[in-house]
Short mmCIF file of C-alpha atoms in Angstrom, two decimals:
data_model
loop_
_atom_site.label_atom_id
_atom_site.label_comp_id
_atom_site.label_asym_id
_atom_site.label_seq_id
_atom_site.Cartn_x
_atom_site.Cartn_y
_atom_site.Cartn_z
CA MET A 408 104.19 160.38 -8.53
CA SER A 409 105.40 156.95 -7.45
CA SER A 410 103.09 153.98 -7.91
CA VAL A 411 101.85 151.60 -5.22
CA GLY A 412 100.65 148.12 -6.15
CA TYR A 413 97.62 146.29 -4.81
CA ARG A 414 99.62 143.63 -2.95
CA GLN A 415 102.07 146.25 -1.74
CA LEU A 416 99.32 148.29 -0.10
CA TRP A 417 97.79 145.22 1.53
CA ALA A 418 101.20 144.37 3.00
CA VAL A 419 102.16 147.83 4.23
CA ASP A 420 102.33 148.32 8.00
CA PRO A 421 101.44 151.91 9.00
CA ASP A 422 102.40 151.21 12.62
CA GLY A 423 105.92 150.43 11.47
CA TRP A 424 106.23 153.92 10.02
CA ARG A 425 104.84 155.42 13.23
CA ALA A 426 107.39 153.52 15.27
CA ALA A 427 110.20 154.67 13.00
CA GLY A 428 109.09 158.28 13.41
CA ALA A 429 108.91 157.96 17.18
CA ALA A 430 112.44 156.55 17.18
CA TRP A 431 113.71 159.61 15.34
CA ALA A 432 111.90 161.94 17.73
CA GLY A 433 113.36 159.96 20.63
CA LEU A 434 116.82 161.10 19.58
CA THR A 435 115.99 164.59 20.86
CA GLY A 436 116.56 163.31 24.42
CA PRO A 437 120.21 162.27 23.93
CA LEU A 438 120.71 165.39 21.83
CA ASP A 439 119.44 167.63 24.64
CA ARG A 440 121.76 165.91 27.09
CA ARG A 441 124.74 166.48 24.80
CA VAL A 442 123.81 170.14 24.43
CA GLY A 443 123.55 170.40 28.20
CA GLY A 444 126.95 168.77 28.57
CA LEU A 445 128.54 171.33 26.25
CA ARG A 446 126.87 174.14 28.19
CA ALA A 447 128.24 172.77 31.46
CA SER A 448 131.73 172.37 29.97
CA ALA A 449 131.69 175.95 28.74
CA GLY A 450 130.68 177.12 32.21
CA ARG A 451 133.56 175.27 33.83
CA LEU A 452 136.03 176.70 31.33
CA ARG A 453 134.85 180.24 31.90
CA GLY A 454 135.27 179.77 35.63
CA GLY A 455 138.96 178.91 35.44
CA TRP A 456 140.30 180.21 32.14
CA SER A 457 140.56 183.68 30.66
CA GLY A 458 142.20 185.42 27.77
CA ALA A 459 141.99 185.28 24.00
CA ALA A 460 142.30 181.50 23.82
CA ALA A 461 139.54 181.07 26.41
CA THR A 462 137.27 183.40 24.46
CA ALA A 463 137.95 181.47 21.24
CA ALA A 464 137.22 178.15 22.96
CA ASP A 465 134.02 179.49 24.45
CA THR A 466 132.91 180.75 21.04
CA ARG A 467 133.64 177.38 19.49
CA LEU A 468 131.71 175.50 22.18
CA SER A 469 128.80 177.89 21.80
CA GLY A 470 128.77 177.28 18.06
CA LEU A 471 128.80 173.51 18.52
CA ARG A 472 125.98 173.78 21.04
CA ASP A 473 123.85 175.87 18.69
CA GLU A 474 124.57 173.54 15.78
CA LEU A 475 123.46 170.51 17.80
CA ALA A 476 120.39 172.29 19.13
CA SER A 477 119.35 173.20 15.58
CA ILE A 478 118.95 169.52 14.76
CA ALA A 479 116.12 168.94 17.26
CA PRO A 480 113.31 170.46 15.16
CA ALA A 481 114.41 168.31 12.20
CA LEU A 482 114.18 165.14 14.30
CA ILE A 483 110.67 166.11 15.35
CA GLU A 484 109.81 166.89 11.73
CA VAL A 485 110.88 163.40 10.61
CA ASP A 486 108.49 161.99 13.20
CA GLN A 487 105.71 164.23 11.86
CA VAL A 488 106.38 163.20 8.26
CA LEU A 489 106.31 159.50 9.04
CA ALA A 490 103.23 159.83 11.26
CA GLU A 491 101.47 161.69 8.45
CA LEU A 492 102.51 158.95 6.01
CA ALA A 493 101.17 156.30 8.39
CA GLY A 494 97.86 158.12 8.71
CA ARG A 495 97.43 158.44 4.97
CA LEU A 496 98.34 154.78 4.43
CA THR A 497 95.83 153.75 7.09
CA VAL A 498 93.10 155.59 5.22
CA ALA A 499 94.23 154.12 1.89
CA LYS A 500 94.08 150.60 3.32
CA ALA A 501 90.61 151.30 4.72
CA ARG A 502 89.47 152.42 1.28
CA LEU A 503 90.99 149.29 -0.23
CA THR A 504 89.10 147.16 2.29
CA GLU A 505 85.85 148.96 1.50
CA ALA A 506 86.35 148.44 -2.24
CA VAL A 507 87.01 144.70 -1.79
CA ALA A 508 83.93 144.37 0.43
CA ARG A 509 81.92 146.20 -2.21
CA ALA A 510 83.20 143.77 -4.83
CA ASP A 511 82.24 140.78 -2.75
CA ALA A 512 78.75 142.13 -2.16
CA ALA A 513 78.31 142.60 -5.92
CA GLY A 514 79.50 139.07 -6.75
CA LEU A 515 82.83 140.25 -8.16
CA LEU A 516 86.33 138.83 -7.81
CA VAL A 517 89.46 140.87 -7.10
CA ASP A 518 92.61 139.02 -8.11
CA ARG A 519 96.03 139.27 -6.47
CA SER A 520 97.09 142.12 -8.73
CA GLY A 521 93.93 144.15 -8.10
CA GLY A 522 92.09 143.19 -11.26
CA VAL A 523 88.28 143.03 -11.03
CA GLN A 524 86.07 140.54 -12.83
CA VAL A 525 82.65 138.97 -12.52
CA ASP A 526 82.46 135.75 -10.49
CA PRO A 527 80.59 133.47 -12.93
CA ALA A 528 79.60 131.16 -10.08
CA ARG A 529 77.61 133.98 -8.46
CA VAL A 530 76.66 136.57 -11.09
CA ARG A 531 75.95 136.46 -14.79
CA PRO A 532 78.21 138.75 -16.86
CA THR A 533 75.64 141.44 -17.68
CA GLU A 534 75.99 145.12 -18.45
CA ARG A 535 74.96 145.91 -14.89
CA ALA A 536 77.69 143.64 -13.53
CA GLY A 537 80.17 145.37 -15.82
CA VAL A 538 79.23 148.76 -14.43
CA ALA A 539 79.66 147.45 -10.90
CA ALA A 540 83.08 146.05 -11.79
CA ALA A 541 84.14 149.38 -13.25
CA GLY A 542 83.03 151.15 -10.05
CA VAL A 543 85.02 148.79 -7.86
CA ALA A 544 88.07 149.14 -10.11
CA ALA A 545 87.84 152.93 -9.79
CA ALA A 546 87.61 152.67 -5.99
CA LEU A 547 90.65 150.39 -5.91
CA ARG A 548 92.57 152.79 -8.11
CA ALA A 549 91.63 155.73 -5.87
CA ALA A 550 92.95 153.86 -2.83
CA LEU A 551 96.21 153.02 -4.60
CA ASP A 552 96.59 156.57 -5.90
CA GLY A 553 96.06 157.91 -2.36
CA ALA A 554 98.83 155.67 -1.08
CA ALA A 555 101.13 156.70 -3.92
CA THR A 556 100.49 160.38 -3.24
CA ALA A 557 101.25 159.87 0.45
CA ASP A 558 104.46 158.08 -0.42
CA GLY A 559 105.53 160.84 -2.78
CA VAL A 560 104.79 163.65 -0.32
CA ALA A 561 106.74 161.90 2.44
CA ALA A 562 109.68 161.19 0.13
CA ASP A 563 109.84 164.84 -0.98
CA ARG A 564 109.77 166.16 2.59
CA LEU A 565 112.45 163.74 3.75
CA ALA A 566 114.59 164.60 0.72
CA GLU A 567 114.30 168.30 1.60
CA LEU A 568 115.44 167.56 5.14
CA ALA A 569 118.39 165.57 3.78
CA ARG A 570 119.40 168.51 1.59
CA ALA A 571 119.12 170.86 4.56
CA ALA A 572 121.43 168.61 6.55
CA GLY A 573 124.10 169.30 3.95
CA THR A 574 123.50 173.00 3.41
CA GLY A 575 122.61 174.02 6.96
CA TRP A 576 119.40 173.73 8.96
CA ALA A 577 118.75 177.42 9.35
CA SER A 578 119.44 180.71 7.62
CA PRO A 579 120.03 184.11 9.24
CA PRO A 580 116.96 185.43 11.08
CA PRO A 581 114.15 186.59 8.78
CA PRO A 582 113.15 190.24 8.95
CA GLY A 583 109.82 191.26 10.46
CA ARG A 584 107.32 189.53 12.70
CA PRO A 585 103.51 189.57 12.71
CA ALA A 586 102.09 192.41 14.78
CA PRO A 587 100.57 191.36 18.12
CA GLY A 588 97.01 190.23 17.54
CA ALA A 589 97.50 189.87 13.78
CA ALA A 590 94.71 187.97 12.04
CA PRO A 591 95.55 184.28 11.48
CA ALA A 592 95.17 184.75 7.70
CA LEU A 593 97.92 187.41 7.79
CA VAL A 594 100.10 185.18 9.95
CA SER A 595 99.62 182.35 7.48
CA ALA A 596 100.61 184.58 4.57
CA TRP A 597 103.73 185.75 6.44
CA TRP A 598 104.78 182.19 7.24
CA SER A 599 104.17 181.03 3.66
CA GLY A 600 106.48 183.78 2.42
CA LEU A 601 109.44 182.51 4.45
CA ALA A 602 112.04 180.10 3.11
CA PRO A 603 112.23 176.70 4.85
CA ALA A 604 115.57 177.64 6.43
CA GLN A 605 114.04 180.85 7.81
CA ARG A 606 111.16 178.92 9.32
CA ARG A 607 113.60 176.54 11.00
CA TRP A 608 115.55 179.48 12.41
CA LEU A 609 112.38 180.87 13.95
CA ILE A 610 111.37 177.49 15.40
CA GLY A 611 114.80 177.02 16.95
CA HIS A 612 115.41 180.57 18.18
CA GLU A 613 111.91 181.94 18.85
CA PRO A 614 109.84 178.87 19.77
CA ALA A 615 107.63 180.84 22.16
CA LEU A 616 106.55 183.08 19.28
CA VAL A 617 106.00 180.32 16.74
CA GLY A 618 104.27 178.03 19.22
CA ARG A 619 101.46 180.45 20.02
CA LEU A 620 100.75 181.99 16.59
CA ASP A 621 97.36 181.03 15.20
CA GLY A 622 97.77 180.65 11.44
CA VAL A 623 101.19 178.96 11.63
CA PRO A 624 100.99 175.32 10.45
CA VAL A 625 100.28 172.75 13.11
CA ALA A 626 103.56 170.92 12.48
CA ALA A 627 105.65 174.05 13.07
CA ARG A 628 103.78 174.93 16.27
CA ASP A 629 104.23 171.38 17.52
CA GLN A 630 107.98 171.50 16.90
CA ALA A 631 108.30 174.84 18.67
CA ASN A 632 106.25 173.89 21.71
CA ARG A 633 108.02 170.56 22.14
CA LEU A 634 111.32 172.44 22.31
CA LEU A 635 109.91 174.35 25.29
CA LEU A 636 108.76 171.34 27.33
CA ASP A 637 111.85 171.27 29.54
CA VAL A 638 111.55 175.02 30.07
CA ARG A 639 107.91 174.71 31.12
CA ARG A 640 108.74 171.95 33.59
CA ALA A 641 111.58 174.02 35.00
CA GLU A 642 109.14 176.89 35.53
CA LEU A 643 106.90 174.65 37.63
CA LEU A 644 109.83 173.38 39.67
CA ALA A 645 110.96 176.95 40.26
CA GLU A 646 107.45 177.87 41.40
CA ARG A 647 107.52 174.99 43.87
CA ARG A 648 110.88 176.11 45.25
CA ARG A 649 109.60 179.66 45.70
CA LEU A 650 106.56 178.43 47.61
CA LEU A 651 108.67 176.23 49.86
CA SER A 652 111.01 179.10 50.67
CA ARG A 653 108.40 181.84 51.18
CA LEU A 654 105.26 180.28 52.63
CA PRO A 655 105.15 179.11 56.24
CA PRO A 656 103.83 175.58 56.79
CA GLY A 657 100.06 175.47 56.96
CA PRO A 658 96.86 174.96 54.97
CA LEU A 659 97.61 177.72 52.43
CA ALA A 660 101.05 176.31 51.65
CA ALA A 661 99.60 172.81 51.34
CA ILE A 662 96.93 173.98 48.89
CA ARG A 663 99.39 175.93 46.77
CA LEU A 664 101.94 173.11 46.71
CA SER A 665 99.23 170.60 45.88
CA GLY A 666 98.27 172.73 42.88
CA VAL A 667 101.85 172.77 41.60
CA ALA A 668 102.14 169.02 42.14
CA GLY A 669 98.95 168.48 40.16
CA ARG A 670 100.23 170.57 37.26
CA LEU A 671 103.57 168.74 37.30
CA ALA A 672 101.77 165.40 37.21
CA GLY A 673 99.55 166.63 34.38
CA LEU A 674 102.56 167.85 32.42
CA ASP A 675 104.42 164.57 32.90
CA ALA A 676 101.38 162.60 31.71
CA LEU A 677 101.06 164.92 28.74
CA VAL A 678 104.72 164.44 27.83
CA GLU A 679 104.22 160.69 28.03
CA ARG A 680 101.36 160.95 25.52
CA LEU A 681 103.37 163.25 23.27
CA THR A 682 106.25 160.78 23.11
CA ALA A 683 104.20 157.57 23.03
CA GLY A 684 104.49 157.14 19.28
CA GLY A 685 101.08 155.52 18.88
CA ALA A 686 98.14 156.45 16.69
CA PRO A 687 97.02 159.10 16.38
CA ARG A 688 100.11 161.26 16.84
CA ALA A 689 99.69 164.11 19.32
CA TYR A 690 100.58 167.69 18.33
CA LEU A 691 101.34 170.27 21.03
CA LEU A 692 99.84 173.59 19.92
CA GLY A 693 100.12 175.52 23.17
CA LEU A 694 101.28 175.13 26.77
CA ASP A 695 101.40 177.58 29.67
CA PRO A 696 101.90 176.13 33.18
CA ALA A 697 101.11 179.41 34.98
CA GLY A 698 97.96 179.73 37.09
CA GLU A 699 95.88 176.58 36.69
CA GLY A 700 97.73 175.83 33.46
CA ARG A 701 96.60 176.05 29.86
CA VAL A 702 97.18 173.56 27.07
CA VAL A 703 96.13 172.95 23.47
CA VAL A 704 96.78 169.47 22.04
CA ALA A 705 95.64 167.91 18.78
CA LEU A 706 95.24 164.19 18.19
CA GLY A 707 95.97 163.78 14.51
CA ASP A 708 97.08 166.66 12.31
CA PRO A 709 94.20 169.12 11.79
CA ASP A 710 95.99 170.61 8.79
CA HIS A 711 95.53 167.37 6.84
CA ALA A 712 92.26 166.06 8.27
CA ASP A 713 88.87 165.93 6.56
CA ARG A 714 87.04 166.48 9.86
CA VAL A 715 88.34 168.51 12.82
CA LEU A 716 86.81 168.64 16.30
CA THR A 717 87.73 171.33 18.83
CA TYR A 718 86.70 170.32 22.36
CA VAL A 719 86.36 173.00 25.07
CA PRO A 720 86.08 171.58 28.62
CA GLY A 721 84.36 173.29 31.50
CA MET A 722 84.68 174.13 35.17
CA THR A 723 87.91 173.21 37.06
CA ALA A 724 89.69 172.16 33.85
CA GLY A 725 93.42 172.84 33.98
CA LEU A 726 96.80 171.34 33.27
CA ASP A 727 96.38 168.87 36.14
CA ASP A 728 93.49 167.08 34.48
CA ALA A 729 94.39 167.81 30.85
CA PRO A 730 95.25 164.13 30.18
CA GLY A 731 91.73 163.14 31.24
CA GLU A 732 90.14 165.83 29.09
CA LEU A 733 92.33 164.73 26.18
CA GLY A 734 90.99 161.22 26.74
CA ARG A 735 87.46 162.53 26.11
CA ALA A 736 88.53 164.03 22.80
CA ALA A 737 90.24 160.74 21.97
CA ARG A 738 87.03 158.77 22.55
CA VAL A 739 85.14 160.93 20.07
CA LEU A 740 87.98 160.49 17.59
CA ASP A 741 88.02 156.72 18.08
CA ARG A 742 84.29 156.63 17.38
CA CYS A 743 84.82 158.72 14.24
CA ALA A 744 87.44 156.21 13.07
CA ALA A 745 85.05 153.32 13.70
CA LEU A 746 82.23 155.00 11.78
CA ALA A 747 84.38 156.35 8.93
CA PRO A 748 87.71 154.51 8.68
CA ALA A 749 88.31 155.83 5.17
CA GLU A 750 88.20 159.47 6.31
CA ARG A 751 90.83 161.38 8.25
CA SER A 752 89.66 163.05 11.44
CA ALA A 753 91.49 165.04 14.11
CA ALA A 754 90.43 166.21 17.56
CA VAL A 755 91.81 169.16 19.52
CA LEU A 756 91.64 169.74 23.26
CA TRP A 757 91.38 173.54 23.56
CA LEU A 758 92.06 174.55 27.12
CA ASP A 759 93.45 178.02 26.46
CA TYR A 760 91.28 179.88 28.96
CA ASP A 761 90.97 180.33 32.70
CA ALA A 762 88.21 177.87 33.55
CA PRO A 763 86.23 178.59 36.74
CA ASP A 764 87.50 176.82 39.85
CA LEU A 765 84.67 177.75 42.20
CA LEU A 766 80.92 177.52 41.90
CA THR A 767 80.63 181.25 42.49
CA GLU A 768 82.91 181.83 39.49
CA ALA A 769 80.89 179.40 37.37
CA ALA A 770 77.78 181.45 38.06
CA SER A 771 79.27 184.33 36.04
CA SER A 772 79.85 184.53 32.29
CA GLY A 773 82.97 186.67 32.77
CA GLN A 774 85.55 183.97 32.18
CA ALA A 775 83.64 182.73 29.13
CA ARG A 776 83.66 186.25 27.68
CA ASP A 777 87.38 186.55 28.36
CA ALA A 778 87.95 183.31 26.43
CA GLY A 779 85.98 184.34 23.36
CA PRO A 780 88.65 186.19 21.36
CA ALA A 781 91.20 183.39 21.81
CA LEU A 782 88.78 180.67 20.68
CA HIS A 783 87.74 182.81 17.71
CA SER A 784 91.39 183.26 16.71
CA PHE A 785 92.19 179.58 17.14
CA GLN A 786 89.38 178.47 14.84
CA GLU A 787 90.41 181.06 12.26
CA GLY A 788 93.95 179.73 12.52
CA LEU A 789 92.86 176.14 11.89
CA ARG A 790 91.13 177.28 8.72
CA ALA A 791 94.07 179.40 7.57
CA SER A 792 96.73 176.71 8.03
CA HIS A 793 94.71 173.81 6.60
CA ASP A 794 96.21 172.11 3.58
CA GLY A 795 93.79 171.03 0.86
CA PRO A 796 90.00 171.29 0.61
CA PRO A 797 88.44 172.90 3.70
CA ALA A 798 87.80 170.53 6.58
CA ARG A 799 84.47 170.24 8.33
CA GLN A 800 85.14 172.04 11.63
CA THR A 801 83.06 171.26 14.72
CA VAL A 802 83.36 172.96 18.12
CA LEU A 803 82.15 171.03 21.16
CA GLY A 804 81.61 172.57 24.59
CA HIS A 805 80.89 170.69 27.80
CA SER A 806 79.33 172.29 30.87
CA TYR A 807 80.84 175.78 31.33
CA GLY A 808 82.79 175.11 28.12
CA SER A 809 79.49 175.22 26.24
CA LEU A 810 79.06 178.80 27.46
CA VAL A 811 82.57 179.61 26.24
CA VAL A 812 81.66 178.25 22.80
CA GLY A 813 78.27 179.97 22.70
CA VAL A 814 79.57 183.37 23.78
CA ALA A 815 82.49 183.18 21.33
CA ALA A 816 80.11 182.23 18.49
CA ARG A 817 77.62 184.97 19.31
CA GLU A 818 80.02 187.82 20.13
CA HIS A 819 83.01 187.11 17.88
CA GLY A 820 81.96 184.45 15.38
CA LEU A 821 83.48 181.00 15.14
CA ASP A 822 84.86 179.45 11.98
CA ALA A 823 82.84 176.29 12.51
CA ASP A 824 80.47 174.21 10.45
CA ALA A 825 78.76 172.78 13.52
CA LEU A 826 78.45 173.49 17.24
CA VAL A 827 77.77 170.85 19.89
CA PHE A 828 76.77 171.44 23.52
CA VAL A 829 76.63 168.67 26.13
CA GLY A 830 75.66 169.09 29.77
CA SER A 831 75.08 172.79 29.14
CA PRO A 832 73.98 175.42 31.70
CA GLY A 833 73.03 177.64 28.74
CA VAL A 834 75.17 179.09 25.99
CA GLY A 835 74.58 182.80 26.40
CA ALA A 836 71.91 182.88 23.71
CA SER A 837 68.13 182.56 23.53
CA HIS A 838 68.03 180.97 20.08
CA ALA A 839 70.32 178.97 17.81
CA ALA A 840 70.07 181.68 15.14
CA GLU A 841 72.27 183.93 17.30
CA LEU A 842 75.27 181.59 16.98
CA GLY A 843 76.21 182.18 13.36
CA VAL A 844 75.92 178.62 12.02
CA PRO A 845 72.91 177.01 10.33
CA ALA A 846 70.27 175.98 12.86
CA GLY A 847 70.52 172.42 11.59
CA GLU A 848 74.16 172.39 12.70
CA VAL A 849 73.57 173.44 16.32
CA TRP A 850 73.38 170.28 18.41
CA ALA A 851 72.86 169.57 22.11
CA SER A 852 72.37 166.73 24.56
CA THR A 853 71.71 166.61 28.28
CA ALA A 854 71.43 163.37 30.24
CA THR A 855 68.27 162.84 32.26
CA ASP A 856 70.34 162.47 35.43
CA ASP A 857 72.72 165.37 34.73
CA VAL A 858 72.70 167.76 37.68
CA ILE A 859 72.75 170.64 35.21
CA ARG A 860 69.05 169.99 34.66
CA ALA A 861 68.48 171.28 38.18
CA ALA A 862 69.01 174.78 36.81
CA ARG A 863 65.52 174.72 35.29
CA SER A 864 63.52 175.83 38.33
CA PRO A 865 63.66 176.00 42.11
CA GLU A 866 60.66 173.64 42.22
CA GLU A 867 62.65 170.96 40.43
CA LEU A 868 65.56 171.57 42.75
CA GLY A 869 63.26 171.03 45.69
CA ARG A 870 61.78 167.83 44.27
CA ARG A 871 65.22 166.35 43.78
CA GLY A 872 66.58 167.64 47.07
CA LEU A 873 69.52 169.02 45.13
CA LEU A 874 69.73 172.30 47.00
CA ARG A 875 71.02 170.29 49.94
CA THR A 876 72.94 167.53 48.14
CA ALA A 877 74.45 169.18 45.02
CA PRO A 878 76.26 172.52 45.45
CA LEU A 879 76.30 173.06 41.67
CA ALA A 880 72.52 172.89 41.60
CA ALA A 881 72.28 175.43 44.41
CA VAL A 882 74.36 177.88 42.44
CA LEU A 883 72.46 177.33 39.21
CA GLY A 884 68.90 177.72 40.54
CA TRP A 885 67.22 181.12 40.84
CA PRO A 886 63.63 182.18 41.57
CA ASP A 887 62.60 183.77 38.29
CA GLN A 888 63.47 180.90 35.93
CA THR A 889 60.87 179.50 33.59
CA GLY A 890 60.48 176.03 32.20
CA HIS A 891 63.26 175.95 29.58
CA GLU A 892 65.55 178.68 30.88
CA LEU A 893 68.91 177.78 32.39
CA TRP A 894 71.37 180.03 34.17
CA PHE A 895 72.94 181.28 30.92
CA GLY A 896 69.91 181.31 28.63
CA HIS A 897 67.50 178.97 26.91
CA ASP A 898 68.31 175.27 27.21
CA PRO A 899 70.06 174.40 23.91
CA ALA A 900 68.66 170.86 24.12
CA ASP A 901 65.07 172.18 24.14
CA PRO A 902 63.30 172.26 20.73
CA GLY A 903 62.36 175.87 21.36
CA PHE A 904 66.02 176.86 21.15
CA GLY A 905 65.92 176.14 17.43
CA GLY A 906 68.76 173.63 17.27
CA ARG A 907 68.75 169.87 17.20
CA ALA A 908 69.01 167.41 20.08
CA PHE A 909 70.58 163.96 20.22
CA PRO A 910 70.05 161.37 22.96
CA SER A 911 72.25 160.55 25.91
CA GLY A 912 72.18 157.65 28.30
CA ARG A 913 72.32 158.05 32.04
CA GLY A 914 75.75 158.93 33.33
CA GLY A 915 75.41 162.18 35.20
CA HIS A 916 77.29 165.31 34.24
CA THR A 917 80.42 163.58 32.95
CA GLY A 918 79.15 160.36 31.39
CA TYR A 919 78.70 161.57 27.82
CA TRP A 920 81.98 159.97 26.71
CA GLU A 921 81.41 156.57 28.32
CA PRO A 922 81.50 153.58 25.93
CA GLY A 923 78.02 152.63 24.84
CA ASN A 924 76.49 156.01 25.63
CA PRO A 925 74.51 157.12 22.57
CA ALA A 926 75.80 160.65 23.18
CA LEU A 927 79.31 159.51 22.19
CA ASP A 928 77.96 158.18 18.92
CA GLY A 929 75.99 161.40 18.43
CA MET A 930 79.03 163.61 18.91
CA ALA A 931 81.05 161.55 16.43
CA ARG A 932 78.29 161.66 13.83
CA VAL A 933 78.07 165.44 14.08
CA VAL A 934 81.83 165.69 13.61
CA LEU A 935 81.59 163.50 10.52
CA GLY A 936 78.46 165.21 9.20
CA ARG A 937 76.64 161.87 9.25
CA PRO A 938 72.90 161.44 9.90
CA LEU A 939 71.93 160.79 13.50
#
């Protein structure tokens, strides 16, 4: 393992490594254009040239095109390696800062080389002071060792890529594929048994398979799904062309075209975030533009994080508003970083289900039940692909998303250490004990002005006038409710549910992520496993 010095770690700039990685990933654009140019040239040749020489030329152009295309995953991988290095160095610097602050509080001096000694002007050199100095020295060494480990891991991965550049990026296709619906643990074992060149072949030639397999490492899924971004955008453009050619002008056509436009805008905003190059790096774990659109994006690499949040949004969520939903996950992650800068956290937006669009749909648990197996598999996959000691995994559901989480936990089981429900209409359970995690790790919060509270009783609906002014409240109320029952079961924020509640400020149904809202702090503390 390489060594990193005290002054060297203070001077390191993690953002510089992030920028370098983004620059490498940015080369995929020119590369794609060159591949497209070769494809166009081959098409022109085939249109006006035939015979043995034409066939040989076409074969050669095809080979060049495939060889260029095979480089794209490697460029993305360099970005991933350098982003991972930057993240680890950020944590190491935070630990260094904490150790120096600890030294100062104890009346100790840290010299320019990282040596620790008692400050005679502040503290007498006693045995107790010596113990404190030894503790600070150990913390400094741990920070430096963490940086050295990060440096060594990055150097090894980049060296392996350099070797592959000389020997060939990919091998012949590997035999066998996981059976449909294979458990993530089996998928992980299959992937681990492949040689690096075989994995690269699969990413380059079967990205749709690799990109959706729970249990495949996050980095590989990200590479595969990024290769499909242009394809997914082309699918949306083709859908728009079909609508324009088949539907007569009118309200229906306008609604359908507006939906496609919204998904295109959402996809473009998502691509902008994926290519931004800032911290934390975004990882694309799933994307399907069909219907309302589905997407799974991680901020930070869950495979190397100490704490992992999976956020499940609720009603009307789709590809069109995925950037906004990702922003909510980002706010929780930012708060985690503020509370625990020396720990690595990641947050995932999981929108891999058909969220209700209409209030009548939201009054049924059908779409939540349909989502359960996929959420179960995803959480199992996070656990299977994680590198190092198990992360603390938290699943957060908002509004109808809380029902998705609750039903999945109760009916299928979720690989989660904690569950969080905010703005919940009920989670499909009458007690926290039904959800498969310790009662002390089932958390909920509902703002006093959240319209979801109108689901408690028709009397409350009448007092607030919500039957006339809030359609959601009209759908949620029904005559036989009792004090703490909501549409989908006992209120998870009520003590009688058996979980734990945390406070929220006023902000309605969507204000839980607003800066300064205590609910934002509460969500972050649950993710970190910190006392509330």
